[in-house]
Amino acid sequence: MRWYWIDRFIEFESGKHAKSVKNVSLAEEHLHDHFPGFPVMPGSLMIEGMAQTGGILLGEHYKFQYNVILAKVPKVTFHSWACPGDQLIYSAQLQDAREEGGSVTVTATVGERLVAEAEIVFVHLNSDDPQLSRIDQKNFVFRMNLLDILTVGKAGAGS
Amino acid sequence: MASADEIFVKVQETLVDALGVDDDEVTPTATLIGDLGAESIDFLDIVFRLEKNFDIKIPRGELFPENLATADSGFVADGKVTVEGIAQLRTKMPHADIDSFALNPVVSKLSDLFTVDMICKFVATRLK
């Protein structure tokens, strides 16, 4: 399985905000266990999708010269569910960006319905940082791997 | 110019939000790591929040200096910060209570320099 928790970007304003889409599908294996007979998108994966949206927004701001690491989720509130067939829209606003890291606020909505909102803090690590070797590369997605989503997003917007 | 009390109350709110602690835990003498359970990741979050709440700029390393008296800094001998190291701390952290630390400058107590009062003093200098 690929660790992509957003499907594509639909808006991207460098250094300001980004909007991505996540289509929830009953083909996702975990939904059959979460929960049997009542499939809902796990909140933890929603946080991951919000972090991928915000992490790319921050990473792009510095032209991907840093490895953007999800450091902290100071606040997250879930207001509602996201079920198969729902289209989640993650809207991230860049709040802070500096050499050491950055922070974003993100909302998740389905149509007019607010599903979740979060504050997320990221740190920057240089590629030669010894701490980086401790990170499981399989789950490290903020830099290059997710760039193709950005490309898809641009293509999808016709630009 | 905000009073010391006003600064404390805002710093208290900032730490309650950043660290998820109760406001009565955030006393002036509370240490961020020992008493309030802050981790290194939290320092950046605290800096972001202070900048916003006080409308100030906090350049990297000014409030929470990095690599203070590390093993290879040349400022540590026998697990204690040397006299030169203490002098460097005074320069880098004029907002911290170096005098108390200098009485028994063991490296393991270095993190106790990061107190709520230290943040308040730092913010006060930025608001002048």
Short mmCIF file of C-alpha atoms in Angstrom, two decimals, chain A residues 72-75, chain B residues 12-26 35-38 42 45-46 49:
data_model
loop_
_atom_site.label_atom_id
_atom_site.label_comp_id
_atom_site.label_asym_id
_atom_site.label_seq_id
_atom_site.Cartn_x
_atom_site.Cartn_y
_atom_site.Cartn_z
CA LYS A 72 3.16 17.82 16.76
CA VAL A 73 -0.59 18.10 16.54
CA PRO A 74 -1.33 20.60 19.32
CA LYS A 75 -5.04 20.53 18.64
CA GLN B 12 0.62 31.18 31.04
CA GLU B 13 -2.12 31.00 28.39
CA THR B 14 0.50 30.27 25.73
CA LEU B 15 1.92 27.35 27.71
CA VAL B 16 -1.52 25.97 28.56
CA ASP B 17 -2.27 25.87 24.82
CA ALA B 18 1.12 24.55 23.73
CA LEU B 19 1.66 21.94 26.43
CA GLY B 20 -1.86 20.96 27.41
CA VAL B 21 -1.19 21.70 31.09
CA ASP B 22 -3.51 23.34 33.63
CA ASP B 23 -3.01 27.03 34.31
CA ASP B 24 -2.25 26.44 37.99
CA GLU B 25 0.71 24.28 36.97
CA VAL B 26 2.25 27.19 35.11
CA ASP B 35 7.62 20.34 35.64
CA LEU B 36 5.53 20.95 32.52
CA GLY B 37 6.67 17.97 30.47
CA ALA B 38 7.82 19.94 27.42
CA ASP B 42 7.29 21.90 21.91
CA ASP B 45 5.40 25.54 18.99
CA ILE B 46 5.91 27.81 22.02
CA ARG B 49 2.59 31.08 19.84
#
